[in-house]
Amino acid sequence: MTEITISTARAQLGDLVRRAAHSRETIALTDHGHVAALLVSPHVIEDLEDALALSEYERRRAEGTLGEGVPHEEVGRMLGLRP
C-alpha cells in the first residue's frame, strides 16, 4: 500500500485515481501521519463483496440455516434466459 499525504495527493489526484483503478493498487491518503482515507479500485471492493457473500453462504450452509432456494431452471426463467 502506497501512502501519500493529502496535500501531495491534491496535485496528483487524477494520476492516483488511475493507478488505483487500473493496477488495483491501494493508495492511503494520510493526514498528520495517520491514514485518513483509501483510494481503492472498484474491482477490489467487488472481489471483497463476493468473498464476503460466499463466506456468509458457507456459514449458513454449515449451520443448516439456508433457505429452500430457487431451482436453477426457475432462475433461468426469471432472468428471461429460458422459456
mmCIF file of N, CA and C in Angstrom:
data_model
loop_
_atom_site.group_PDB
_atom_site.id
_atom_site.type_symbol
_atom_site.label_atom_id
_atom_site.label_comp_id
_atom_site.label_asym_id
_atom_site.label_seq_id
_atom_site.Cartn_x
_atom_site.Cartn_y
_atom_site.Cartn_z
ATOM 1 N N MET A 1 0.860 -1.173 0.000
ATOM 2 C CA MET A 1 0.000 0.000 0.000
ATOM 3 C C MET A 1 0.903 1.233 0.000
ATOM 4 N N THR A 2 0.608 2.111 -0.909
ATOM 5 C CA THR A 2 1.335 3.371 -1.018
ATOM 6 C C THR A 2 0.674 4.412 -0.137
ATOM 7 N N GLU A 3 1.476 5.135 0.640
ATOM 8 C CA GLU A 3 0.943 6.222 1.466
ATOM 9 C C GLU A 3 1.400 7.548 0.894
ATOM 10 N N ILE A 4 0.493 8.510 0.880
ATOM 11 C CA ILE A 4 0.791 9.842 0.365
ATOM 12 C C ILE A 4 -0.028 10.853 1.170
ATOM 13 N N THR A 5 0.567 11.973 1.453
ATOM 14 C CA THR A 5 -0.154 12.988 2.233
ATOM 15 C C THR A 5 -1.277 13.592 1.392
ATOM 16 N N ILE A 6 -2.286 14.053 2.067
ATOM 17 C CA ILE A 6 -3.418 14.674 1.371
ATOM 18 C C ILE A 6 -2.949 15.876 0.559
ATOM 19 N N SER A 7 -2.070 16.678 1.125
ATOM 20 C CA SER A 7 -1.611 17.873 0.411
ATOM 21 C C SER A 7 -0.847 17.500 -0.859
ATOM 22 N N THR A 8 -0.058 16.450 -0.824
ATOM 23 C CA THR A 8 0.648 15.995 -2.025
ATOM 24 C C THR A 8 -0.326 15.374 -3.007
ATOM 25 N N ALA A 9 -1.284 14.623 -2.502
ATOM 26 C CA ALA A 9 -2.259 13.948 -3.359
ATOM 27 C C ALA A 9 -3.117 14.942 -4.131
ATOM 28 N N ARG A 10 -3.360 16.089 -3.554
ATOM 29 C CA ARG A 10 -4.208 17.093 -4.204
ATOM 30 C C ARG A 10 -3.706 17.393 -5.618
ATOM 31 N N ALA A 11 -2.407 17.531 -5.768
ATOM 32 C CA ALA A 11 -1.831 17.869 -7.071
ATOM 33 C C ALA A 11 -1.750 16.668 -8.012
ATOM 34 N N GLN A 12 -1.862 15.462 -7.454
ATOM 35 C CA GLN A 12 -1.702 14.242 -8.251
ATOM 36 C C GLN A 12 -2.969 13.395 -8.302
ATOM 37 N N LEU A 13 -4.089 13.958 -7.923
ATOM 38 C CA LEU A 13 -5.297 13.166 -7.738
ATOM 39 C C LEU A 13 -5.668 12.329 -8.962
ATOM 40 N N GLY A 14 -5.659 12.923 -10.135
ATOM 41 C CA GLY A 14 -6.021 12.173 -11.337
ATOM 42 C C GLY A 14 -5.125 10.969 -11.550
ATOM 43 N N ASP A 15 -3.820 11.152 -11.406
ATOM 44 C CA ASP A 15 -2.882 10.043 -11.574
ATOM 45 C C ASP A 15 -3.087 8.974 -10.500
ATOM 46 N N LEU A 16 -3.327 9.399 -9.273
ATOM 47 C CA LEU A 16 -3.531 8.442 -8.179
ATOM 48 C C LEU A 16 -4.792 7.610 -8.397
ATOM 49 N N VAL A 17 -5.853 8.263 -8.840
ATOM 50 C CA VAL A 17 -7.107 7.545 -9.100
ATOM 51 C C VAL A 17 -6.897 6.520 -10.209
ATOM 52 N N ARG A 18 -6.198 6.912 -11.267
ATOM 53 C CA ARG A 18 -5.935 5.969 -12.365
ATOM 54 C C ARG A 18 -5.078 4.800 -11.893
ATOM 55 N N ARG A 19 -4.081 5.067 -11.041
ATOM 56 C CA ARG A 19 -3.251 3.980 -10.508
ATOM 57 C C ARG A 19 -4.103 2.997 -9.713
ATOM 58 N N ALA A 20 -4.958 3.531 -8.879
ATOM 59 C CA ALA A 20 -5.810 2.653 -8.065
ATOM 60 C C ALA A 20 -6.773 1.862 -8.944
ATOM 61 N N ALA A 21 -7.333 2.516 -9.938
ATOM 62 C CA ALA A 21 -8.339 1.875 -10.791
ATOM 63 C C ALA A 21 -7.743 0.800 -11.691
ATOM 64 N N HIS A 22 -6.591 1.069 -12.267
ATOM 65 C CA HIS A 22 -6.062 0.170 -13.292
ATOM 66 C C HIS A 22 -5.097 -0.884 -12.761
ATOM 67 N N SER A 23 -4.400 -0.584 -11.689
ATOM 68 C CA SER A 23 -3.419 -1.561 -11.188
ATOM 69 C C SER A 23 -3.870 -2.242 -9.909
ATOM 70 N N ARG A 24 -5.074 -1.892 -9.451
ATOM 71 C CA ARG A 24 -5.594 -2.422 -8.188
ATOM 72 C C ARG A 24 -4.689 -2.078 -7.004
ATOM 73 N N GLU A 25 -3.926 -1.009 -7.156
ATOM 74 C CA GLU A 25 -3.066 -0.534 -6.077
ATOM 75 C C GLU A 25 -3.921 0.247 -5.087
ATOM 76 N N THR A 26 -3.758 -0.034 -3.814
ATOM 77 C CA THR A 26 -4.450 0.738 -2.789
ATOM 78 C C THR A 26 -3.542 1.888 -2.374
ATOM 79 N N ILE A 27 -4.084 3.076 -2.371
ATOM 80 C CA ILE A 27 -3.310 4.264 -2.023
ATOM 81 C C ILE A 27 -3.938 4.882 -0.777
ATOM 82 N N ALA A 28 -3.122 4.988 0.258
ATOM 83 C CA ALA A 28 -3.589 5.556 1.517
ATOM 84 C C ALA A 28 -3.281 7.047 1.543
ATOM 85 N N LEU A 29 -4.290 7.843 1.809
ATOM 86 C CA LEU A 29 -4.119 9.282 1.969
ATOM 87 C C LEU A 29 -3.952 9.561 3.459
ATOM 88 N N THR A 30 -2.856 10.211 3.799
ATOM 89 C CA THR A 30 -2.563 10.442 5.208
ATOM 90 C C THR A 30 -2.776 11.902 5.584
ATOM 91 N N ASP A 31 -3.162 12.092 6.835
ATOM 92 C CA ASP A 31 -3.357 13.422 7.401
ATOM 93 C C ASP A 31 -2.632 13.435 8.737
ATOM 94 N N HIS A 32 -1.607 14.243 8.836
ATOM 95 C CA HIS A 32 -0.783 14.326 10.053
ATOM 96 C C HIS A 32 -0.235 12.951 10.452
ATOM 97 N N GLY A 33 0.188 12.186 9.454
ATOM 98 C CA GLY A 33 0.829 10.895 9.716
ATOM 99 C C GLY A 33 -0.113 9.720 9.912
ATOM 100 N N HIS A 34 -1.414 9.961 9.853
ATOM 101 C CA HIS A 34 -2.395 8.886 10.043
ATOM 102 C C HIS A 34 -3.204 8.686 8.767
ATOM 103 N N VAL A 35 -3.501 7.439 8.456
ATOM 104 C CA VAL A 35 -4.308 7.155 7.268
ATOM 105 C C VAL A 35 -5.710 7.707 7.480
ATOM 106 N N ALA A 36 -6.124 8.582 6.572
ATOM 107 C CA ALA A 36 -7.436 9.216 6.673
ATOM 108 C C ALA A 36 -8.430 8.637 5.681
ATOM 109 N N ALA A 37 -7.933 8.140 4.542
ATOM 110 C CA ALA A 37 -8.810 7.589 3.512
ATOM 111 C C ALA A 37 -7.989 6.693 2.597
ATOM 112 N N LEU A 38 -8.704 5.855 1.862
ATOM 113 C CA LEU A 38 -8.058 4.960 0.907
ATOM 114 C C LEU A 38 -8.648 5.159 -0.477
ATOM 115 N N LEU A 39 -7.791 5.130 -1.488
ATOM 116 C CA LEU A 39 -8.235 5.055 -2.876
ATOM 117 C C LEU A 39 -8.110 3.588 -3.266
ATOM 118 N N VAL A 40 -9.245 2.989 -3.598
ATOM 119 C CA VAL A 40 -9.280 1.560 -3.885
ATOM 120 C C VAL A 40 -10.064 1.339 -5.166
ATOM 121 N N SER A 41 -9.578 0.442 -5.999
ATOM 122 C CA SER A 41 -10.273 0.100 -7.232
ATOM 123 C C SER A 41 -11.652 -0.494 -6.918
ATOM 124 N N PRO A 42 -12.664 -0.142 -7.698
ATOM 125 C CA PRO A 42 -13.977 -0.764 -7.505
ATOM 126 C C PRO A 42 -13.913 -2.285 -7.658
ATOM 127 N N HIS A 43 -12.979 -2.772 -8.473
ATOM 128 C CA HIS A 43 -12.847 -4.225 -8.657
ATOM 129 C C HIS A 43 -12.414 -4.911 -7.363
ATOM 130 N N VAL A 44 -11.571 -4.240 -6.595
ATOM 131 C CA VAL A 44 -11.141 -4.800 -5.311
ATOM 132 C C VAL A 44 -12.335 -4.904 -4.373
ATOM 133 N N ILE A 45 -13.155 -3.869 -4.325
ATOM 134 C CA ILE A 45 -14.341 -3.877 -3.469
ATOM 135 C C ILE A 45 -15.305 -4.975 -3.914
ATOM 136 N N GLU A 46 -15.509 -5.111 -5.226
ATOM 137 C CA GLU A 46 -16.384 -6.167 -5.745
ATOM 138 C C GLU A 46 -15.868 -7.539 -5.350
ATOM 139 N N ASP A 47 -14.551 -7.753 -5.437
ATOM 140 C CA ASP A 47 -13.967 -9.036 -5.037
ATOM 141 C C ASP A 47 -14.198 -9.298 -3.554
ATOM 142 N N LEU A 48 -14.041 -8.271 -2.732
ATOM 143 C CA LEU A 48 -14.280 -8.416 -1.289
ATOM 144 C C LEU A 48 -15.745 -8.730 -0.993
ATOM 145 N N GLU A 49 -16.653 -8.049 -1.701
ATOM 146 C CA GLU A 49 -18.079 -8.311 -1.502
ATOM 147 C C GLU A 49 -18.431 -9.735 -1.917
ATOM 148 N N ASP A 50 -17.848 -10.212 -3.024
ATOM 149 C CA ASP A 50 -18.083 -11.589 -3.463
ATOM 150 C C ASP A 50 -17.570 -12.588 -2.422
ATOM 151 N N ALA A 51 -16.369 -12.330 -1.900
ATOM 152 C CA ALA A 51 -15.789 -13.218 -0.895
ATOM 153 C C ALA A 51 -16.636 -13.224 0.376
ATOM 154 N N LEU A 52 -17.138 -12.067 0.759
ATOM 155 C CA LEU A 52 -17.995 -11.978 1.939
ATOM 156 C C LEU A 52 -19.297 -12.742 1.730
ATOM 157 N N ALA A 53 -19.908 -12.588 0.553
ATOM 158 C CA ALA A 53 -21.157 -13.299 0.259
ATOM 159 C C ALA A 53 -20.933 -14.806 0.266
ATOM 160 N N LEU A 54 -19.824 -15.260 -0.300
ATOM 161 C CA LEU A 54 -19.528 -16.689 -0.310
ATOM 162 C C LEU A 54 -19.298 -17.203 1.103
ATOM 163 N N SER A 55 -18.583 -16.423 1.894
ATOM 164 C CA SER A 55 -18.339 -16.803 3.282
ATOM 165 C C SER A 55 -19.646 -16.891 4.065
ATOM 166 N N GLU A 56 -20.522 -15.919 3.847
ATOM 167 C CA GLU A 56 -21.832 -15.925 4.509
ATOM 168 C C GLU A 56 -22.641 -17.149 4.096
ATOM 169 N N TYR A 57 -22.613 -17.486 2.803
ATOM 170 C CA TYR A 57 -23.314 -18.672 2.305
ATOM 171 C C TYR A 57 -22.758 -19.934 2.969
ATOM 172 N N GLU A 58 -21.436 -20.056 2.993
ATOM 173 C CA GLU A 58 -20.814 -21.244 3.590
ATOM 174 C C GLU A 58 -21.147 -21.359 5.075
ATOM 175 N N ARG A 59 -21.164 -20.217 5.782
ATOM 176 C CA ARG A 59 -21.518 -20.238 7.201
ATOM 177 C C ARG A 59 -22.949 -20.720 7.407
ATOM 178 N N ARG A 60 -23.872 -20.150 6.608
ATOM 179 C CA ARG A 60 -25.276 -20.544 6.736
ATOM 180 C C ARG A 60 -25.482 -22.005 6.362
ATOM 181 N N ARG A 61 -24.746 -22.471 5.361
ATOM 182 C CA ARG A 61 -24.854 -23.884 4.965
ATOM 183 C C ARG A 61 -24.364 -24.781 6.098
ATOM 184 N N ALA A 62 -23.238 -24.408 6.719
ATOM 185 C CA ALA A 62 -22.688 -25.193 7.822
ATOM 186 C C ALA A 62 -23.627 -25.207 9.028
ATOM 187 N N GLU A 63 -24.325 -24.095 9.245
ATOM 188 C CA GLU A 63 -25.274 -24.008 10.359
ATOM 189 C C GLU A 63 -26.604 -24.689 10.039
ATOM 190 N N GLY A 64 -26.815 -24.964 8.762
ATOM 191 C CA GLY A 64 -28.093 -25.542 8.358
ATOM 192 C C GLY A 64 -29.211 -24.520 8.313
ATOM 193 N N THR A 65 -28.868 -23.252 8.109
ATOM 194 C CA THR A 65 -29.893 -22.202 8.115
ATOM 195 C C THR A 65 -30.164 -21.630 6.725
ATOM 196 N N LEU A 66 -29.710 -22.310 5.690
ATOM 197 C CA LEU A 66 -30.019 -21.848 4.333
ATOM 198 C C LEU A 66 -31.503 -22.042 4.065
ATOM 199 N N GLY A 67 -32.065 -21.124 3.326
ATOM 200 C CA GLY A 67 -33.468 -21.261 2.933
ATOM 201 C C GLY A 67 -33.624 -22.370 1.911
ATOM 202 N N GLU A 68 -34.844 -22.525 1.435
ATOM 203 C CA GLU A 68 -35.161 -23.576 0.483
ATOM 204 C C GLU A 68 -34.459 -23.379 -0.852
ATOM 205 N N GLY A 69 -34.269 -22.132 -1.270
ATOM 206 C CA GLY A 69 -33.599 -21.853 -2.526
ATOM 207 C C GLY A 69 -34.554 -21.856 -3.705
ATOM 208 N N VAL A 70 -34.025 -21.532 -4.867
ATOM 209 C CA VAL A 70 -34.804 -21.480 -6.102
ATOM 210 C C VAL A 70 -34.136 -22.417 -7.099
ATOM 211 N N PRO A 71 -34.878 -23.319 -7.720
ATOM 212 C CA PRO A 71 -34.281 -24.239 -8.682
ATOM 213 C C PRO A 71 -33.620 -23.487 -9.844
ATOM 214 N N HIS A 72 -32.554 -24.051 -10.366
ATOM 215 C CA HIS A 72 -31.773 -23.453 -11.440
ATOM 216 C C HIS A 72 -32.651 -23.104 -12.643
ATOM 217 N N GLU A 73 -33.528 -24.005 -13.026
ATOM 218 C CA GLU A 73 -34.411 -23.764 -14.176
ATOM 219 C C GLU A 73 -35.306 -22.547 -13.941
ATOM 220 N N GLU A 74 -35.799 -22.404 -12.728
ATOM 221 C CA GLU A 74 -36.666 -21.272 -12.400
ATOM 222 C C GLU A 74 -35.897 -19.955 -12.477
ATOM 223 N N VAL A 75 -34.656 -19.946 -11.999
ATOM 224 C CA VAL A 75 -33.831 -18.742 -12.092
ATOM 225 C C VAL A 75 -33.653 -18.350 -13.552
ATOM 226 N N GLY A 76 -33.405 -19.344 -14.416
ATOM 227 C CA GLY A 76 -33.276 -19.077 -15.844
ATOM 228 C C GLY A 76 -34.522 -18.424 -16.409
ATOM 229 N N ARG A 77 -35.701 -18.909 -16.003
ATOM 230 C CA ARG A 77 -36.954 -18.314 -16.471
ATOM 231 C C ARG A 77 -37.111 -16.893 -15.915
ATOM 232 N N MET A 78 -36.764 -16.683 -14.658
ATOM 233 C CA MET A 78 -36.894 -15.365 -14.040
ATOM 234 C C MET A 78 -36.001 -14.332 -14.739
ATOM 235 N N LEU A 79 -34.865 -14.786 -15.219
ATOM 236 C CA LEU A 79 -33.943 -13.890 -15.904
ATOM 237 C C LEU A 79 -34.208 -13.785 -17.399
ATOM 238 N N GLY A 80 -35.222 -14.492 -17.859
ATOM 239 C CA GLY A 80 -35.563 -14.459 -19.271
ATOM 240 C C GLY A 80 -34.614 -15.243 -20.147
ATOM 241 N N LEU A 81 -33.895 -16.178 -19.545
ATOM 242 C CA LEU A 81 -32.930 -16.986 -20.299
ATOM 243 C C LEU A 81 -33.540 -18.307 -20.776
ATOM 244 N N ARG A 82 -34.696 -18.621 -20.225
ATOM 245 C CA ARG A 82 -35.370 -19.876 -20.599
ATOM 246 C C ARG A 82 -36.862 -19.581 -20.822
ATOM 247 N N PRO A 83 -37.482 -20.370 -21.681
ATOM 248 C CA PRO A 83 -38.930 -20.169 -21.914
ATOM 249 C C PRO A 83 -39.762 -20.614 -20.720
#
